[in-house]
Structure formats: structure tokens, C-alpha cells
PDB file of C-alpha atoms and ligand atoms in Angstrom:
ATOM      1  CA  MET N   7     -20.356  -0.466  14.105  1.00 46.00           C
ATOM      2  CA  ALA N   8     -20.370  -1.845  10.559  1.00 45.00           C
ATOM      3  CA  MET N   9     -22.540  -4.879   9.937  1.00 46.00           C
ATOM      4  CA  ARG N  10     -21.391  -7.672   7.695  1.00 51.00           C
ATOM      5  CA  ALA N  11     -23.533  -8.720   4.791  1.00 48.00           C
ATOM      6  CA  ALA N  12     -22.915 -11.935   2.843  1.00 47.00           C
ATOM      7  CA  CYS N  13     -19.519 -11.866   1.092  1.00 50.00           C
ATOM      8  CA  ALA N  14     -18.848 -12.515  -2.552  1.00 52.00           C
ATOM      9  CA  VAL N  15     -17.372 -15.968  -3.105  1.00 51.00           C
ATOM     10  CA  ARG N  16     -14.561 -16.276  -5.631  1.00 48.00           C
ATOM     11  CA  PRO N  17     -12.732 -19.327  -6.941  1.00 49.00           C
ATOM     12  CA  GLY N  18     -10.216 -20.530  -4.398  1.00 58.00           C
ATOM     13  CA  PHE N  19     -12.099 -19.109  -1.451  1.00 67.00           C
ATOM     14  CA  GLY N  20     -15.212 -20.433   0.208  1.00 70.00           C
ATOM     15  CA  ARG N  21     -17.741 -18.082   1.776  1.00 73.00           C
ATOM     16  CA  THR N  22     -16.599 -19.000   5.270  1.00 89.00           C
ATOM     17  CA  GLU N  23     -12.972 -18.089   4.559  1.00 89.00           C
ATOM     18  CA  MET N  24     -13.970 -14.752   3.030  1.00 89.00           C
ATOM     19  CA  ASN N  25     -16.375 -13.946   5.875  1.00 91.00           C
ATOM     20  CA  GLU N  26     -13.694 -14.852   8.391  1.00 95.00           C
ATOM     21  CA  ARG N  27     -11.304 -12.402   6.744  1.00 97.00           C
ATOM     22  CA  TYR N  28     -13.938  -9.673   6.574  1.00 96.00           C
ATOM     23  CA  ASP N  29     -14.764  -9.993  10.270  1.00 96.00           C
ATOM     24  CA  PHE N  30     -11.073 -10.088  11.150  1.00 97.00           C
ATOM     25  CA  GLY N  31     -10.378  -6.974   9.043  1.00 98.00           C
ATOM     26  CA  LEU N  32     -13.242  -5.112  10.679  1.00 98.00           C
ATOM     27  CA  ALA N  33     -11.945  -5.790  14.193  1.00 98.00           C
ATOM     28  CA  LEU N  34      -8.342  -5.155  13.147  1.00 98.00           C
ATOM     29  CA  VAL N  35      -8.958  -1.774  11.519  1.00 98.00           C
ATOM     30  CA  GLN N  36     -10.548  -0.586  14.772  1.00 98.00           C
ATOM     31  CA  GLU N  37      -7.719  -1.957  16.917  1.00 98.00           C
ATOM     32  CA  ALA N  38      -5.165  -0.260  14.637  1.00 98.00           C
ATOM     33  CA  GLY N  39      -7.245   2.928  14.693  1.00 98.00           C
ATOM     34  CA  LYS N  40      -7.091   2.987  18.495  1.00 98.00           C
ATOM     35  CA  LEU N  41      -3.318   2.639  18.416  1.00 98.00           C
ATOM     36  CA  ALA N  42      -2.982   5.432  15.839  1.00 98.00           C
ATOM     37  CA  LEU N  43      -5.381   7.659  17.794  1.00 98.00           C
ATOM     38  CA  GLY N  44      -3.139   7.306  20.853  1.00 97.00           C
ATOM     39  CA  TYR N  45      -0.217   8.627  18.800  1.00 96.00           C
ATOM     40  CA  PHE N  46      -2.435  11.405  17.365  1.00 97.00           C
ATOM     41  CA  ASN N  47      -3.396  12.577  20.838  1.00 97.00           C
ATOM     42  CA  ALA N  48       0.307  12.718  21.815  1.00 94.00           C
ATOM     43  CA  ARG N  49       1.588  13.964  18.455  1.00 92.00           C
ATOM     44  CA  ASP N  50       3.912  16.584  19.952  1.00 89.00           C
ATOM     45  CA  GLN N  51       6.109  13.632  21.008  1.00 90.00           C
ATOM     46  CA  LEU N  52       6.366  12.064  17.529  1.00 87.00           C
ATOM     47  CA  THR N  53       9.566  11.960  15.503  1.00 84.00           C
ATOM     48  CA  ILE N  54       8.706  13.187  12.033  1.00 80.00           C
ATOM     49  CA  GLN N  55      10.579  11.731   9.092  1.00 81.00           C
ATOM     50  CA  ASN N  56      10.599  13.482   5.714  1.00 79.00           C
ATOM     51  CA  LYS N  57      10.212  10.773   3.031  1.00 75.00           C
ATOM     52  CA  GLY N  58      10.081  13.229   0.098  1.00 71.00           C
ATOM     53  CA  PRO N  59       8.306  16.366  -1.063  1.00 70.00           C
ATOM     54  CA  GLN N  60       5.037  16.756   0.914  1.00 68.00           C
ATOM     55  CA  ASP N  61       5.536  13.188   2.166  1.00 71.00           C
ATOM     56  CA  LEU N  62       5.899  12.764   5.917  1.00 73.00           C
ATOM     57  CA  ALA N  63       5.796   9.777   8.258  1.00 77.00           C
ATOM     58  CA  SER N  64       6.350   9.101  11.953  1.00 86.00           C
ATOM     59  CA  GLU N  65       6.647   6.062  14.206  1.00 92.00           C
ATOM     60  CA  ALA N  66       2.827   6.119  14.324  1.00 95.00           C
ATOM     61  CA  ASP N  67       2.716   5.055  10.636  1.00 95.00           C
ATOM     62  CA  VAL N  68       5.321   2.306  11.002  1.00 95.00           C
ATOM     63  CA  ASN N  69       4.080   0.883  14.307  1.00 96.00           C
ATOM     64  CA  THR N  70       0.443   0.864  13.180  1.00 97.00           C
ATOM     65  CA  GLU N  71       1.420  -1.006  10.024  1.00 98.00           C
ATOM     66  CA  LEU N  72       3.488  -3.500  12.040  1.00 97.00           C
ATOM     67  CA  LEU N  73       0.507  -4.229  14.285  1.00 98.00           C
ATOM     68  CA  ILE N  74      -1.739  -4.907  11.268  1.00 98.00           C
ATOM     69  CA  ARG N  75       0.929  -6.925   9.472  1.00 98.00           C
ATOM     70  CA  ASP N  76       1.734  -9.127  12.469  1.00 98.00           C
ATOM     71  CA  ARG N  77      -1.929  -9.853  13.258  1.00 98.00           C
ATOM     72  CA  LEU N  78      -2.625 -10.803   9.617  1.00 98.00           C
ATOM     73  CA  ALA N  79       0.503 -12.956   9.313  1.00 98.00           C
ATOM     74  CA  LYS N  80      -0.571 -14.948  12.368  1.00 98.00           C
ATOM     75  CA  ALA N  81      -4.224 -15.309  11.367  1.00 97.00           C
ATOM     76  CA  PHE N  82      -3.780 -15.853   7.598  1.00 97.00           C
ATOM     77  CA  PRO N  83      -0.164 -16.941   6.919  1.00 96.00           C
ATOM     78  CA  GLN N  84      -1.166 -18.055   3.404  1.00 96.00           C
ATOM     79  CA  ASP N  85      -2.084 -14.474   2.360  1.00 97.00           C
ATOM     80  CA  ALA N  86       0.283 -11.831   0.946  1.00 97.00           C
ATOM     81  CA  PHE N  87       0.719  -8.330   2.373  1.00 98.00           C
ATOM     82  CA  LEU N  88       1.330  -4.969   0.725  1.00 98.00           C
ATOM     83  CA  GLY N  89       1.597  -1.903   2.936  1.00 98.00           C
ATOM     84  CA  GLU N  90       2.988   1.603   2.557  1.00 96.00           C
ATOM     85  CA  GLU N  91       5.629   1.440   5.275  1.00 93.00           C
ATOM     86  CA  THR N  92       7.175  -2.067   5.087  1.00 92.00           C
ATOM     87  CA  ALA N  93       8.502  -4.288   2.301  1.00 91.00           C
ATOM     88  CA  PRO N  94       5.836  -6.359   0.520  1.00 93.00           C
ATOM     89  CA  THR N  95       5.749 -10.125   1.005  1.00 93.00           C
ATOM     90  CA  GLU N  96       6.056 -12.462  -1.978  1.00 93.00           C
ATOM     91  CA  TYR N  97       2.880 -12.460  -4.045  1.00 93.00           C
ATOM     92  CA  THR N  98       1.716 -14.898  -6.693  1.00 91.00           C
ATOM     93  CA  ALA N  99      -1.282 -14.218  -8.910  1.00 84.00           C
ATOM     94  CA  GLY N 100      -4.403 -15.816  -7.451  1.00 84.00           C
ATOM     95  CA  GLN N 101      -3.174 -15.509  -3.880  1.00 93.00           C
ATOM     96  CA  GLY N 102      -5.158 -13.404  -1.425  1.00 96.00           C
ATOM     97  CA  ILE N 103      -3.454 -10.081  -0.671  1.00 97.00           C
ATOM     98  CA  TRP N 104      -4.087  -7.518   2.063  1.00 98.00           C
ATOM     99  CA  VAL N 105      -3.385  -3.934   0.982  1.00 98.00           C
ATOM    100  CA  VAL N 106      -2.869  -1.574   3.891  1.00 98.00           C
ATOM    101  CA  ASP N 107      -2.257   2.078   4.577  1.00 98.00           C
ATOM    102  CA  PRO N 108      -1.738   2.376   8.336  1.00 98.00           C
ATOM    103  CA  ILE N 109      -2.407   6.126   8.233  1.00 97.00           C
ATOM    104  CA  ASP N 110      -3.822   7.716   5.113  1.00 98.00           C
ATOM    105  CA  GLY N 111      -3.731  11.458   5.618  1.00 97.00           C
ATOM    106  CA  THR N 112      -0.370  11.629   7.349  1.00 95.00           C
ATOM    107  CA  GLN N 113      -0.051  15.369   6.729  1.00 93.00           C
ATOM    108  CA  PRO N 114      -3.336  16.237   8.467  1.00 96.00           C
ATOM    109  CA  PHE N 115      -2.464  13.677  11.196  1.00 95.00           C
ATOM    110  CA  ILE N 116       0.844  15.359  11.949  1.00 93.00           C
ATOM    111  CA  LEU N 117      -0.662  18.843  11.742  1.00 93.00           C
ATOM    112  CA  GLY N 118      -3.466  18.018  14.196  1.00 96.00           C
ATOM    113  CA  MET N 119      -6.409  17.751  11.777  1.00 97.00           C
ATOM    114  CA  THR N 120      -8.855  14.852  11.972  1.00 98.00           C
ATOM    115  CA  SER N 121      -8.979  13.866   8.275  1.00 98.00           C
ATOM    116  CA  TRP N 122      -6.925  10.688   8.515  1.00 98.00           C
ATOM    117  CA  CYS N 123      -7.784   7.013   8.638  1.00 98.00           C
ATOM    118  CA  VAL N 124      -6.547   3.430   8.698  1.00 98.00           C
ATOM    119  CA  SER N 125      -7.304   1.595   5.457  1.00 98.00           C
ATOM    120  CA  ILE N 126      -7.402  -2.150   4.838  1.00 98.00           C
ATOM    121  CA  GLY N 127      -8.408  -3.778   1.558  1.00 98.00           C
ATOM    122  CA  PHE N 128      -8.416  -7.412   0.488  1.00 97.00           C
ATOM    123  CA  MET N 129      -7.957  -8.705  -3.062  1.00 96.00           C
ATOM    124  CA  GLN N 130      -8.291 -12.220  -4.407  1.00 93.00           C
ATOM    125  CA  ASP N 131      -8.047 -13.449  -8.012  1.00 88.00           C
ATOM    126  CA  GLY N 132      -7.544  -9.906  -9.270  1.00 90.00           C
ATOM    127  CA  VAL N 133     -10.836  -8.772  -7.694  1.00 94.00           C
ATOM    128  CA  ILE N 134     -11.129  -6.232  -4.872  1.00 96.00           C
ATOM    129  CA  GLN N 135     -13.259  -8.244  -2.461  1.00 95.00           C
ATOM    130  CA  PHE N 136     -13.811  -5.991   0.536  1.00 97.00           C
ATOM    131  CA  GLY N 137     -12.351  -3.109   2.448  1.00 98.00           C
ATOM    132  CA  MET N 138     -12.631  -1.150   5.669  1.00 98.00           C
ATOM    133  CA  VAL N 139     -11.591   2.440   6.347  1.00 98.00           C
ATOM    134  CA  TYR N 140     -11.651   3.773   9.896  1.00 98.00           C
ATOM    135  CA  ALA N 141     -11.279   7.431  10.866  1.00 98.00           C
ATOM    136  CA  PRO N 142     -10.927   7.189  14.661  1.00 98.00           C
ATOM    137  CA  ALA N 143     -10.698  10.937  15.316  1.00 98.00           C
ATOM    138  CA  ARG N 144     -14.078  11.276  13.569  1.00 98.00           C
ATOM    139  CA  ASP N 145     -15.505   8.007  14.869  1.00 97.00           C
ATOM    140  CA  GLU N 146     -16.405   6.895  11.344  1.00 98.00           C
ATOM    141  CA  LEU N 147     -16.009   3.320  10.138  1.00 98.00           C
ATOM    142  CA  PHE N 148     -16.686   2.662   6.457  1.00 98.00           C
ATOM    143  CA  ALA N 149     -16.835  -0.915   5.213  1.00 98.00           C
ATOM    144  CA  GLY N 150     -18.089  -2.835   2.224  1.00 97.00           C
ATOM    145  CA  GLY N 151     -17.328  -4.560  -1.018  1.00 95.00           C
ATOM    146  CA  ARG N 152     -18.577  -6.027  -4.237  1.00 87.00           C
ATOM    147  CA  ASP N 153     -21.924  -7.819  -3.731  1.00 85.00           C
ATOM    148  CA  ILE N 154     -22.018  -6.965  -0.016  1.00 92.00           C
ATOM    149  CA  GLY N 155     -23.100  -3.323  -0.011  1.00 96.00           C
ATOM    150  CA  ALA N 156     -21.435  -0.594   2.018  1.00 97.00           C
ATOM    151  CA  THR N 157     -21.938   0.775   5.494  1.00 98.00           C
ATOM    152  CA  LEU N 158     -20.937   3.734   7.647  1.00 98.00           C
ATOM    153  CA  ASN N 159     -20.942   2.798  11.347  1.00 98.00           C
ATOM    154  CA  GLY N 160     -23.171  -0.148  10.453  1.00 96.00           C
ATOM    155  CA  LYS N 161     -25.766   1.831   8.477  1.00 97.00           C
ATOM    156  CA  PRO N 162     -26.096   1.300   4.714  1.00 98.00           C
ATOM    157  CA  ILE N 163     -24.675   4.036   2.491  1.00 98.00           C
ATOM    158  CA  ARG N 164     -25.162   4.782  -1.196  1.00 98.00           C
ATOM    159  CA  VAL N 165     -23.616   7.136  -3.745  1.00 98.00           C
ATOM    160  CA  SER N 166     -25.257  10.505  -4.415  1.00 98.00           C
ATOM    161  CA  GLY N 167     -28.207  10.757  -6.786  1.00 98.00           C
ATOM    162  CA  ALA N 168     -26.616  13.816  -8.439  1.00 98.00           C
ATOM    163  CA  ARG N 169     -26.438  13.802 -12.234  1.00 98.00           C
ATOM    164  CA  SER N 170     -23.733  16.430 -12.727  1.00 98.00           C
ATOM    165  CA  VAL N 171     -20.699  17.940 -10.985  1.00 98.00           C
ATOM    166  CA  ARG N 172     -22.780  21.153 -10.819  1.00 98.00           C
ATOM    167  CA  GLU N 173     -24.959  19.471  -8.183  1.00 98.00           C
ATOM    168  CA  GLY N 174     -22.273  18.845  -5.582  1.00 98.00           C
ATOM    169  CA  ILE N 175     -18.620  18.780  -4.566  1.00 98.00           C
ATOM    170  CA  THR N 176     -15.921  16.726  -6.299  1.00 98.00           C
ATOM    171  CA  TYR N 177     -12.734  15.471  -4.593  1.00 98.00           C
ATOM    172  CA  ALA N 178      -9.777  16.824  -6.566  1.00 98.00           C
ATOM    173  CA  GLY N 179      -6.866  14.672  -5.423  1.00 98.00           C
ATOM    174  CA  TYR N 180      -3.281  15.731  -5.975  1.00 96.00           C
ATOM    175  CA  SER N 181       0.165  14.878  -4.652  1.00 94.00           C
ATOM    176  CA  PRO N 182       3.626  15.633  -6.052  1.00 91.00           C
ATOM    177  CA  LYS N 183       3.802  12.013  -7.263  1.00 89.00           C
ATOM    178  CA  SER N 184       2.263  13.518 -10.401  1.00 91.00           C
ATOM    179  CA  GLY N 185       2.954  17.047 -11.620  1.00 91.00           C
ATOM    180  CA  PRO N 186       0.737  20.149 -11.760  1.00 94.00           C
ATOM    181  CA  HIS N 187       0.446  19.709 -15.534  1.00 94.00           C
ATOM    182  CA  GLU N 188      -1.328  16.380 -14.940  1.00 93.00           C
ATOM    183  CA  PHE N 189      -3.790  17.923 -12.505  1.00 96.00           C
ATOM    184  CA  LEU N 190      -4.501  21.523 -13.471  1.00 97.00           C
ATOM    185  CA  PRO N 191      -6.227  21.079 -16.851  1.00 97.00           C
ATOM    186  CA  GLY N 192      -8.868  18.784 -15.270  1.00 97.00           C
ATOM    187  CA  PHE N 193      -9.143  21.036 -12.233  1.00 98.00           C
ATOM    188  CA  THR N 194      -9.768  24.068 -14.465  1.00 98.00           C
ATOM    189  CA  ARG N 195     -12.397  22.197 -16.479  1.00 98.00           C
ATOM    190  CA  LEU N 196     -14.152  21.123 -13.254  1.00 98.00           C
ATOM    191  CA  LEU N 197     -14.543  24.775 -12.250  1.00 98.00           C
ATOM    192  CA  GLU N 198     -15.516  25.834 -15.780  1.00 97.00           C
ATOM    193  CA  LYS N 199     -18.311  23.211 -15.721  1.00 97.00           C
ATOM    194  CA  GLY N 200     -19.683  24.760 -12.527  1.00 98.00           C
ATOM    195  CA  GLY N 201     -18.243  22.115 -10.204  1.00 98.00           C
ATOM    196  CA  MET N 202     -16.711  22.696  -6.768  1.00 98.00           C
ATOM    197  CA  PHE N 203     -13.628  21.003  -5.286  1.00 98.00           C
ATOM    198  CA  TYR N 204     -12.625  19.358  -1.999  1.00 98.00           C
ATOM    199  CA  ARG N 205      -9.312  17.921  -0.759  1.00 98.00           C
ATOM    200  CA  ASP N 206      -8.548  17.170   2.863  1.00 96.00           C
ATOM    201  CA  GLY N 207      -5.321  15.164   2.644  1.00 97.00           C
ATOM    202  CA  SER N 208      -6.759  11.649   2.734  1.00 98.00           C
ATOM    203  CA  GLY N 209      -7.596  10.057  -0.583  1.00 98.00           C
ATOM    204  CA  ALA N 210      -9.158   7.063   1.210  1.00 98.00           C
ATOM    205  CA  LEU N 211     -11.597   9.287   3.098  1.00 98.00           C
ATOM    206  CA  GLY N 212     -12.369  11.283  -0.062  1.00 98.00           C
ATOM    207  CA  LEU N 213     -13.349   8.037  -1.768  1.00 98.00           C
ATOM    208  CA  CYS N 214     -15.482   6.965   1.201  1.00 98.00           C
ATOM    209  CA  TYR N 215     -17.264  10.327   1.037  1.00 99.00           C
ATOM    210  CA  VAL N 216     -18.210   9.506  -2.564  1.00 98.00           C
ATOM    211  CA  ALA N 217     -19.534   6.153  -1.301  1.00 98.00           C
ATOM    212  CA  ALA N 218     -21.542   7.944   1.397  1.00 98.00           C
ATOM    213  CA  GLY N 219     -23.081  10.398  -1.097  1.00 98.00           C
ATOM    214  CA  ARG N 220     -21.304  13.388   0.476  1.00 98.00           C
ATOM    215  CA  LEU N 221     -19.252  14.042  -2.659  1.00 98.00           C
ATOM    216  CA  VAL N 222     -20.305  13.566  -6.291  1.00 98.00           C
ATOM    217  CA  GLY N 223     -16.968  12.281  -7.554  1.00 98.00           C
ATOM    218  CA  PHE N 224     -13.228  11.815  -7.099  1.00 98.00           C
ATOM    219  CA  PHE N 225     -10.252  12.147  -9.379  1.00 98.00           C
ATOM    220  CA  GLU N 226      -6.487  11.970  -8.800  1.00 98.00           C
ATOM    221  CA  PRO N 227      -3.789  11.738 -11.513  1.00 98.00           C
ATOM    222  CA  LEU N 228      -1.670   9.196  -9.588  1.00 97.00           C
ATOM    223  CA  ILE N 229      -2.560   7.369  -6.407  1.00 98.00           C
ATOM    224  CA  ARG N 230      -1.100   4.209  -4.858  1.00 98.00           C
ATOM    225  CA  SER N 231      -3.045   1.037  -4.133  1.00 98.00           C
ATOM    226  CA  TRP N 232      -2.601   1.301  -0.350  1.00 98.00           C
ATOM    227  CA  ASP N 233      -4.237   4.759  -0.449  1.00 98.00           C
ATOM    228  CA  ALA N 234      -7.231   3.557  -2.406  1.00 98.00           C
ATOM    229  CA  LEU N 235      -7.967  -0.168  -2.288  1.00 98.00           C
ATOM    230  CA  GLY N 236      -9.930  -0.401   0.968  1.00 98.00           C
ATOM    231  CA  ALA N 237     -12.050   2.608  -0.007  1.00 98.00           C
ATOM    232  CA  LEU N 238     -12.561   1.329  -3.562  1.00 98.00           C
ATOM    233  CA  ALA N 239     -14.246  -1.741  -2.077  1.00 98.00           C
ATOM    234  CA  VAL N 240     -16.536   0.535  -0.083  1.00 98.00           C
ATOM    235  CA  CYS N 241     -17.273   2.599  -3.218  1.00 98.00           C
ATOM    236  CA  GLU N 242     -18.126  -0.502  -5.200  1.00 98.00           C
ATOM    237  CA  GLY N 243     -20.492  -1.684  -2.474  1.00 97.00           C
ATOM    238  CA  ALA N 244     -22.163   1.750  -2.518  1.00 98.00           C
ATOM    239  CA  GLY N 245     -22.832   1.610  -6.268  1.00 98.00           C
ATOM    240  CA  ALA N 246     -20.005   3.790  -7.604  1.00 98.00           C
ATOM    241  CA  GLN N 247     -18.383   3.411 -11.005  1.00 98.00           C
ATOM    242  CA  ARG N 248     -14.594   3.578 -11.276  1.00 98.00           C
ATOM    243  CA  SER N 249     -11.770   3.665 -13.765  1.00 98.00           C
ATOM    244  CA  ASP N 250      -9.692   0.512 -14.271  1.00 97.00           C
ATOM    245  CA  PHE N 251      -7.309   1.192 -11.397  1.00 98.00           C
ATOM    246  CA  LEU N 252      -5.747  -2.296 -11.440  1.00 96.00           C
ATOM    247  CA  SER N 253      -4.703  -2.073 -15.114  1.00 96.00           C
ATOM    248  CA  HIS N 254      -0.986  -1.567 -15.931  1.00 96.00           C
ATOM    249  CA  ASP N 255       0.063  -3.137 -12.615  1.00 95.00           C
ATOM    250  CA  GLY N 256      -1.888  -0.543 -10.600  1.00 96.00           C
ATOM    251  CA  LEU N 257      -1.622  -2.770  -7.528  1.00 96.00           C
ATOM    252  CA  PHE N 258       2.152  -2.274  -7.332  1.00 96.00           C
ATOM    253  CA  LYS N 259       2.725   0.893  -9.356  1.00 97.00           C
ATOM    254  CA  GLY N 260      -0.376   2.992  -8.644  1.00 97.00           C
ATOM    255  CA  ASN N 261      -2.566   4.538 -11.316  1.00 98.00           C
ATOM    256  CA  SER N 262      -4.824   7.444 -12.131  1.00 97.00           C
ATOM    257  CA  LEU N 263      -8.253   7.122 -10.556  1.00 98.00           C
ATOM    258  CA  ILE N 264     -11.771   8.371 -11.228  1.00 98.00           C
ATOM    259  CA  VAL N 265     -14.710   7.300  -9.054  1.00 98.00           C
ATOM    260  CA  ALA N 266     -18.253   8.651  -9.225  1.00 98.00           C
ATOM    261  CA  PRO N 267     -21.914   7.686  -9.228  1.00 98.00           C
ATOM    262  CA  PRO N 268     -22.657   6.160 -12.660  1.00 98.00           C
ATOM    263  CA  ALA N 269     -24.741   9.227 -13.667  1.00 98.00           C
ATOM    264  CA  VAL N 270     -21.769  11.579 -13.103  1.00 98.00           C
ATOM    265  CA  TYR N 271     -18.891   9.276 -14.101  1.00 98.00           C
ATOM    266  CA  GLY N 272     -18.882  10.150 -17.820  1.00 98.00           C
ATOM    267  CA  GLU N 273     -18.845  13.871 -17.103  1.00 98.00           C
ATOM    268  CA  ILE N 274     -15.855  13.577 -14.747  1.00 98.00           C
ATOM    269  CA  GLU N 275     -14.058  11.334 -17.228  1.00 98.00           C
ATOM    270  CA  GLY N 276     -14.509  14.075 -19.843  1.00 98.00           C
ATOM    271  CA  ILE N 277     -13.337  16.732 -17.391  1.00 98.00           C
ATOM    272  CA  VAL N 278     -10.172  14.759 -16.605  1.00 97.00           C
ATOM    273  CA  SER N 279      -9.339  13.742 -20.187  1.00 95.00           C
ATOM    274  CA  GLY N 280     -10.467  16.922 -21.896  1.00 94.00           C
ATOM    275  CA  ALA N 281     -12.355  14.840 -24.492  1.00 86.00           C
TER     276      ALA N 281
HETATM  277  C1  IPD Q 309      -1.607  10.470   0.577  1.00 87.58           C
HETATM  278  C2  IPD Q 309      -3.036  10.915   0.700  1.00 87.58           C
HETATM  279  C3  IPD Q 309      -3.290  12.041  -0.260  1.00 87.58           C
HETATM  280  C4  IPD Q 309      -3.072  11.616  -1.682  1.00 87.58           C
HETATM  281  C5  IPD Q 309      -1.687  11.051  -1.846  1.00 87.58           C
HETATM  282  C6  IPD Q 309      -1.376   9.986  -0.815  1.00 87.58           C
HETATM  283  P1  IPD Q 309      -0.498   9.534   2.860  1.00 87.58           P
HETATM  284  O1  IPD Q 309      -1.325   9.396   1.450  1.00 87.58           O
HETATM  285  O2  IPD Q 309      -3.948   9.878   0.404  1.00 87.58           O
HETATM  286  O3  IPD Q 309      -4.636  12.463  -0.169  1.00 87.58           O
HETATM  287  O4  IPD Q 309      -3.221  12.730  -2.528  1.00 87.58           O
HETATM  288  O5  IPD Q 309      -1.620  10.484  -3.158  1.00 87.58           O
HETATM  289  O6  IPD Q 309      -0.040   9.600  -0.929  1.00 87.58           O
HETATM  290  O7  IPD Q 309       0.876   9.953   2.494  1.00 87.58           O
HETATM  291  O8  IPD Q 309      -1.199  10.520   3.690  1.00 87.58           O
HETATM  292  O9  IPD Q 309      -0.555   8.136   3.369  1.00 87.58           O
HETATM  293 CA1   CA Q 310      -1.859   7.063   1.811  1.00 87.58          CA
HETATM  294 CA1   CA Q 311       0.152   6.473   4.649  1.00 87.58          CA
END
């Protein structure tokens, strides 16, 4: 399982406190993953709730989030919490905040495909410190962060050495939170440039695949922080470059997102913007 390297130390937090949180998050994401996997294996008994267009949830999502939320509230009562399924706690700038998607990839989860995960990210002083993304049905645990590297099941990972979208596969993320007009021009340009696309219903896993060098980039017109934050920490640890996701209140409102190895980033930025 993922090994912990030394954690970045930010104002307000000593190394010990950050390490403690990292270790806790690593154990917690696996505990939550086990709970969610139990629901996945008995998914014919789930009650599916339709939250909106192409947006499903079941008691697996809510109960997995409650487990994570309760454990964190007991261990770190001073920290804030933002998750997809429950109301956020009060948050003041400078406070530590846990950003959680109990199941990212709910559609594949409900439909019996394995591309789903539990995602936990931690931010402090406006900086994404670390994150962990666990795909129990694939037995893959990604973890990492700024200054601490990134790992997959404890082994170091790094972004691809590709220099162009022509040399690999790019994650083309889309959900009805944006509209086709915000996605299709970039998608067309990706294909025109000789790129290839991938989407498997979990933005968090798509981002981790960039971190692991499986994909050469990721773009999505609008994604929420709980989908992305844990994986963005892993991407940063693996040497990826990313757009300024936290600008314009991205933490609470979501934002567009581009992530890629530095050698490919500019090309994908051009593909998305049309510049
Ligand atoms: C969704 C997935 C999807 C992305 C959407 C997310 P959910 O999360 O990450 O890949 O395109 O923006 O909402 O609903 O499966 O937790
Ligand atoms: Ca999600
Ligand atoms: Ca979710």
C-alpha cells in the first residue's frame, strides 16, 4: 500500500500534524473503500436516487460519506469538511479543509463497472497539501501531494514523458454541468491534432491515470472540487502541470480543469481554448 514520504509544512501546521492527517487519510480512504465495495457487490439491492440529468446516487454514496465525515470530525474537530453528499461545515480561510467524494464514478458504480473510487483531499492555507484516491474494485490506491511525490499501491509514479497528444490518450471529461458547446470544440481539435480520447465516468481516476503516466492529459469544462482535489494532489506529486482550479472560488463553485505533463500542457491548453 502507499508509502508516506515527508509532508510539506505550511504556516499554521507543523510536520507532525500534517503527517498525522496524511496517515489518517490513507487508512480512512481504504476503510471507506471497503464499505463502498460491499455496496457495489450487492448493488442490485441499492435504492437509486436521480439527483439530476446523468446524476445518480444511492445510499452507498451517502453512507460512505457519513463514515468519512464522522471519523474526521472525531479525529480533527478543528478542520472543516466539504463533501458531495452532505452540507459543508463552516469554513474560514486558513483553516484546514477535507474535500471528499465518497464515490466518484457513481454511474459506472451503479451500472456494475469498476471505474469508481473514493477520493479524499486536504487543503490548508489555500494550498492542496495531499490527497488519496482508492479504487477498491481495481485494488488501486493512489496517494501523494506537493513536495511528497506520488505513489500507486506504494510504488512511485510519474507523469508520461510524451511531448504531444499524438503520443498517447487524453481524458476528455464531460458532464451536463457544462453544455456540449463548452466541450465539443476542444474535443474536435483534440482529434484533429491526432489525439485520442478516454472517459470512464470517474474524473478522479482519469486524473490519477495522468499522474501514473497512463494518459497524456485531462480536460473537463466544469468539474467540482470533490471530484478533483484528492487526485490533483496526486498529480502534483507526480510532476503534472495544472490550470488554476482554485481561482474564482473553484473550491466551492467548481471550475474548468486542464492537467498534463508540462511538455504537453501548452498543447492541451491550446486545444481547449482554440488559441
Ligand atoms: C462525476 C464524475 C464524472 C465527471 C463529473 C462528476 P460523480 O462525479 O467525476 O467523471 O465528468 O463532472 O460529477 O457524480 O460520479 O461523483
Ligand atoms: Ca464526483
Ligand atoms: Ca460522487
